[in-house]
CSV table of C-alpha atoms in Angstrom, one decimal:
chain,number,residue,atom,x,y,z
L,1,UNK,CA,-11.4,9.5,-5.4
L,2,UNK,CA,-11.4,10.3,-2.1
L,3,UNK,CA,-8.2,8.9,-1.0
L,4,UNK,CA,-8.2,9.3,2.9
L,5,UNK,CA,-10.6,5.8,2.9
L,6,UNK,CA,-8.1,4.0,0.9
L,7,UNK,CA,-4.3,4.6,2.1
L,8,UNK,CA,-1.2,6.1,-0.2
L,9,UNK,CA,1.8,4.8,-1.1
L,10,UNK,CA,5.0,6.7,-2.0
L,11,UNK,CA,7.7,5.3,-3.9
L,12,UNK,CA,10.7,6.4,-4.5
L,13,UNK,CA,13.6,5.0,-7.1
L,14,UNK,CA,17.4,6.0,-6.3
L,15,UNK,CA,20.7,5.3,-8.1
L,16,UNK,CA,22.8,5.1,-5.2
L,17,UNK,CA,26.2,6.4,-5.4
L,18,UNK,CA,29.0,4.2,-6.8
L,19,UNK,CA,30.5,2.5,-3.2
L,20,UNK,CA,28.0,3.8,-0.9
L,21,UNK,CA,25.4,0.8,-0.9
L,22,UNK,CA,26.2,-0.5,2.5
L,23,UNK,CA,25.7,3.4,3.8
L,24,UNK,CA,22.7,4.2,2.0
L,25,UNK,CA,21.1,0.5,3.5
L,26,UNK,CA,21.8,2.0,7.0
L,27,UNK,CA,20.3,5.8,5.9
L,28,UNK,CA,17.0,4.3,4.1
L,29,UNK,CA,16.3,1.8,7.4
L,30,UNK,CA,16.8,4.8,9.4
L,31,UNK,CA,14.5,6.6,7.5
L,32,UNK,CA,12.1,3.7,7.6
L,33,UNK,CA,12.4,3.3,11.2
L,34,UNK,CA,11.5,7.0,11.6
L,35,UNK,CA,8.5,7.3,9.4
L,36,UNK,CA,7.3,4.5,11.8
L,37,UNK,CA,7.2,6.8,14.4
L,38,UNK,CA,4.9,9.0,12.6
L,39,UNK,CA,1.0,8.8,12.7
L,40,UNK,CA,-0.7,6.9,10.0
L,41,UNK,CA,2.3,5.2,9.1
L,42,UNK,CA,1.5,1.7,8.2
L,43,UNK,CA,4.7,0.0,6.8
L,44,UNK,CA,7.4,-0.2,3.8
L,45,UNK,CA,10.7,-1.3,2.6
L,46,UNK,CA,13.1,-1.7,0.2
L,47,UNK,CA,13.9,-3.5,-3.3
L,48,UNK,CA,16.8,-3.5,-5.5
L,49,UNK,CA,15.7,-3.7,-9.1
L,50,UNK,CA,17.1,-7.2,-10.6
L,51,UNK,CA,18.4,-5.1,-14.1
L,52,UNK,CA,20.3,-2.6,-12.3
L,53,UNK,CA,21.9,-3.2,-9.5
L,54,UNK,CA,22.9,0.7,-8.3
L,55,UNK,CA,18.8,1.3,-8.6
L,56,UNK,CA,16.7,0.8,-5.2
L,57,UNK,CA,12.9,1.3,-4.9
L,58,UNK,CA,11.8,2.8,-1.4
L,59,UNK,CA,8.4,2.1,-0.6
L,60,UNK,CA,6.3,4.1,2.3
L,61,UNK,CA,2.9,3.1,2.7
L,62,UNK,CA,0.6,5.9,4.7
L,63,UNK,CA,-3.0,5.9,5.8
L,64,UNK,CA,-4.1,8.4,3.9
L,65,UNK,CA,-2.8,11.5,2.0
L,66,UNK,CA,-3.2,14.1,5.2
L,67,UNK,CA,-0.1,11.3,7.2
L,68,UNK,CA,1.4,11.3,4.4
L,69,UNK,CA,1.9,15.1,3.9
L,70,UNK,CA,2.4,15.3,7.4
L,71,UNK,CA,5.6,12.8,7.2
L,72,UNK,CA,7.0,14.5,4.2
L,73,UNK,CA,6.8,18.0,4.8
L,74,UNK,CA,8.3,16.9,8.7
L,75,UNK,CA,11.5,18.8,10.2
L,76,UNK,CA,12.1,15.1,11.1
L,77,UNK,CA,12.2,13.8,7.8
L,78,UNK,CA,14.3,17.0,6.7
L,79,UNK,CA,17.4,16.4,8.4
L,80,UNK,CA,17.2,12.8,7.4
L,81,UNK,CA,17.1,13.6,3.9
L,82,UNK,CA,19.6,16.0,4.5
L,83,UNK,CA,22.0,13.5,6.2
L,84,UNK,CA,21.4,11.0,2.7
L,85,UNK,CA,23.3,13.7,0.8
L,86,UNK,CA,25.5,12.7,-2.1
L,87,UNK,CA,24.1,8.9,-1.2
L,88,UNK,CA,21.7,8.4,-3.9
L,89,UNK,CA,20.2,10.2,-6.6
L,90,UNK,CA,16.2,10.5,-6.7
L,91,UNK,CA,15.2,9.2,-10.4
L,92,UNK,CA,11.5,9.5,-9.8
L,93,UNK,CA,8.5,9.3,-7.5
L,94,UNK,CA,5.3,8.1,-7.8
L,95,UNK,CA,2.3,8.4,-5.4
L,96,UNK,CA,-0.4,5.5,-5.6
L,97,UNK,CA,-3.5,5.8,-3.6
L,98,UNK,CA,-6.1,2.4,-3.7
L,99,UNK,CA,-5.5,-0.6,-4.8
L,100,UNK,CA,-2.7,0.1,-7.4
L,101,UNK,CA,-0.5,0.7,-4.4
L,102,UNK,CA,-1.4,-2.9,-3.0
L,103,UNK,CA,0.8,-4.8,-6.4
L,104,UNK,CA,3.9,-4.3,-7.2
L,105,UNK,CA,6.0,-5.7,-10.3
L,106,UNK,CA,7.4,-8.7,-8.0
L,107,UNK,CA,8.9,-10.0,-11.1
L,108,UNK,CA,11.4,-7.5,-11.9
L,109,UNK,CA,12.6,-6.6,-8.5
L,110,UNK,CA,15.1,-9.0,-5.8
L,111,UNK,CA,16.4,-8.9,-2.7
L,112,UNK,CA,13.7,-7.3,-0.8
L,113,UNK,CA,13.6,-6.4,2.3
L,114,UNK,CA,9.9,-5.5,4.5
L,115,UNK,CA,9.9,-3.5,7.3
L,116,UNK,CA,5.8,-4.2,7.8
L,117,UNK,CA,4.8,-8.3,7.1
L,118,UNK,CA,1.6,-8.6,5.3
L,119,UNK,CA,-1.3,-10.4,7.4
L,120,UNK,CA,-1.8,-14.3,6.9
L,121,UNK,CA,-3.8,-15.1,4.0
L,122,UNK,CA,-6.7,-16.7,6.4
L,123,UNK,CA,-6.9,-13.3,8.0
L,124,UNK,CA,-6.8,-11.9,4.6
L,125,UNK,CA,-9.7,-14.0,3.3
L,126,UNK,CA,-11.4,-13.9,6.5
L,127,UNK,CA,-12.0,-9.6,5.8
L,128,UNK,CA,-12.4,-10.0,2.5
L,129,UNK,CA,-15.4,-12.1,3.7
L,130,UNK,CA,-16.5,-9.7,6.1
L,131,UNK,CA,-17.0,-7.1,3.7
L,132,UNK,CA,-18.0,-9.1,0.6
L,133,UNK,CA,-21.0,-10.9,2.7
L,134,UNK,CA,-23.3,-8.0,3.3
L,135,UNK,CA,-22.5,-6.2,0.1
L,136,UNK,CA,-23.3,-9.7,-1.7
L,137,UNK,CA,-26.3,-10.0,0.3
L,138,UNK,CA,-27.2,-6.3,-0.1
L,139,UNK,CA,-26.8,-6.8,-4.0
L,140,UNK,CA,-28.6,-10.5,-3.8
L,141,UNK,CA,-31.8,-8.7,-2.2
L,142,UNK,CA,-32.4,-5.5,-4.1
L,143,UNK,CA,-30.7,-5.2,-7.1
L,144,UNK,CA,-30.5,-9.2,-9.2
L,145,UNK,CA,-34.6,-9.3,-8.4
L,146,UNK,CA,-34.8,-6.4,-10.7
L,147,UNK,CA,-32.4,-8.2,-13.4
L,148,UNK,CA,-34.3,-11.4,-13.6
L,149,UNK,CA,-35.2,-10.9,-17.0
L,150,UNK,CA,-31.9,-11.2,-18.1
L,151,UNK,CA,-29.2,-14.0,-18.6
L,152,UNK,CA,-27.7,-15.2,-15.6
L,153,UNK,CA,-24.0,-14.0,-17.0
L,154,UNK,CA,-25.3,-10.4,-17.5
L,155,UNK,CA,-26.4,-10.6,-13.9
L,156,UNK,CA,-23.5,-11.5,-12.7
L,157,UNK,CA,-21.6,-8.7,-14.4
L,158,UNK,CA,-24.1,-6.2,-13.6
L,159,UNK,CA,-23.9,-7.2,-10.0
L,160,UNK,CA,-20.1,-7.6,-9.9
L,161,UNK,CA,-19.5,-4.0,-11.7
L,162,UNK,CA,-21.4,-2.7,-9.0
L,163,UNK,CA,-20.0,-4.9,-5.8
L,164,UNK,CA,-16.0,-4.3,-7.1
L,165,UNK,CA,-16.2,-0.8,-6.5
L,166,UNK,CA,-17.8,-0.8,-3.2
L,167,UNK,CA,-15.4,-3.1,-1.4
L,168,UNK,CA,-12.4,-1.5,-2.8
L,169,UNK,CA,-12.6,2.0,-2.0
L,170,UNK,CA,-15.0,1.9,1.1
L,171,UNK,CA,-15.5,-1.8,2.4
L,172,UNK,CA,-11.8,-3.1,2.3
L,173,UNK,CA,-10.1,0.6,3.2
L,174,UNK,CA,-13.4,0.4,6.0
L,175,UNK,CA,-12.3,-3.1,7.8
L,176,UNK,CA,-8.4,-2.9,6.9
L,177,UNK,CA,-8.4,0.3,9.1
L,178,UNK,CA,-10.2,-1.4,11.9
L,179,UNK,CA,-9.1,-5.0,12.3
L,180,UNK,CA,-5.2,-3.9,12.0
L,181,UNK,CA,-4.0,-5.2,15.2
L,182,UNK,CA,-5.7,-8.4,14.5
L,183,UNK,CA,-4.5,-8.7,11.0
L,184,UNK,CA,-0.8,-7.8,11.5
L,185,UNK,CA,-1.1,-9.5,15.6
């Protein structure tokens, strides 16, 4: 998969330290704030899991992989790590690139906080429009006139297996990138 088209997401879940919530807010918005100074950097947060109240889930949304690694590996973001010491315990980290970073489990996390406001869903719709257009068109002129044979359902999964991929790794990735100001203005 070639993930520079499609954006990463890091995640990170930490047990913070028994007393220290209030400090560990003001070190993970820090952090936050300073990842949004980097290039690529496109937005993230915070959520405290609903079961476990001493468990956080730190989100950071790049990109691609290259801002990412560029972030991570940062003198910057070293001496802010550093400076979380004896805060919070790292309990695992995952590293999502595509569309799995897009959902997360809503259901089993509260009290979230979002550093980077998703887009209206008219702008929404309006891209997915932009890019599902031509490819439906594209699809509608060369490939269902080879498929008339067959049952109308079979087209339509035939020509949906082949238009799903498309827009999410190259279409979506393709416009998100480009109309950001005016999805996020």
């Amino acid at each position: 998969m070639n993930t520079t088209a499609t954006g990463v997401t890091t995640s990170v879940s930490r047990r913070v330290a028994a007393g220290r919530e209030q400090e560990f807010l003001r070190w993970t918005d820090a952090g936050m704030a300073m990842a949004g100074t980097f290039p690529g950097f496109l937005g993230g947060g915070w959520l405290r899991a609903a079961s476990d109240p001493e468990q956080y889930h730190v989100v950071y949304r790049f990109a691609d992989e290259h801002t990412l690694d560029a972030w991570t590996t940062s003198p910057a973001r070293k001496v802010w790590v550093g400076r979380g010491t004896g805060l919070a315990q790292d309990t695992v980290t995952h590293r999502l690139t595509g569309v799995e970073g897009w959902f997360e489990p809503q259901s089993t996390l509260t009290h979230a906080v979002r550093v980077s406001t998703p887009p209206p869903r008219w702008k929404q719709a309006v891209t997915i429009w932009l890019g599902f257009f031509p490819i439906s068109l594209l699809v509608a002129m060369f490939v269902t006139p080879r498929l008339a044979a067959l049952d109308v359902v079979t087209r339509t999964v035939v020509a949906t297996v082949l238009t799903t991929p498309v827009m999410v790794f190259v279409v979506l990735p393709f416009l998100t990138a480009r109309l950001r100001r005016w999805l996020h203005g």
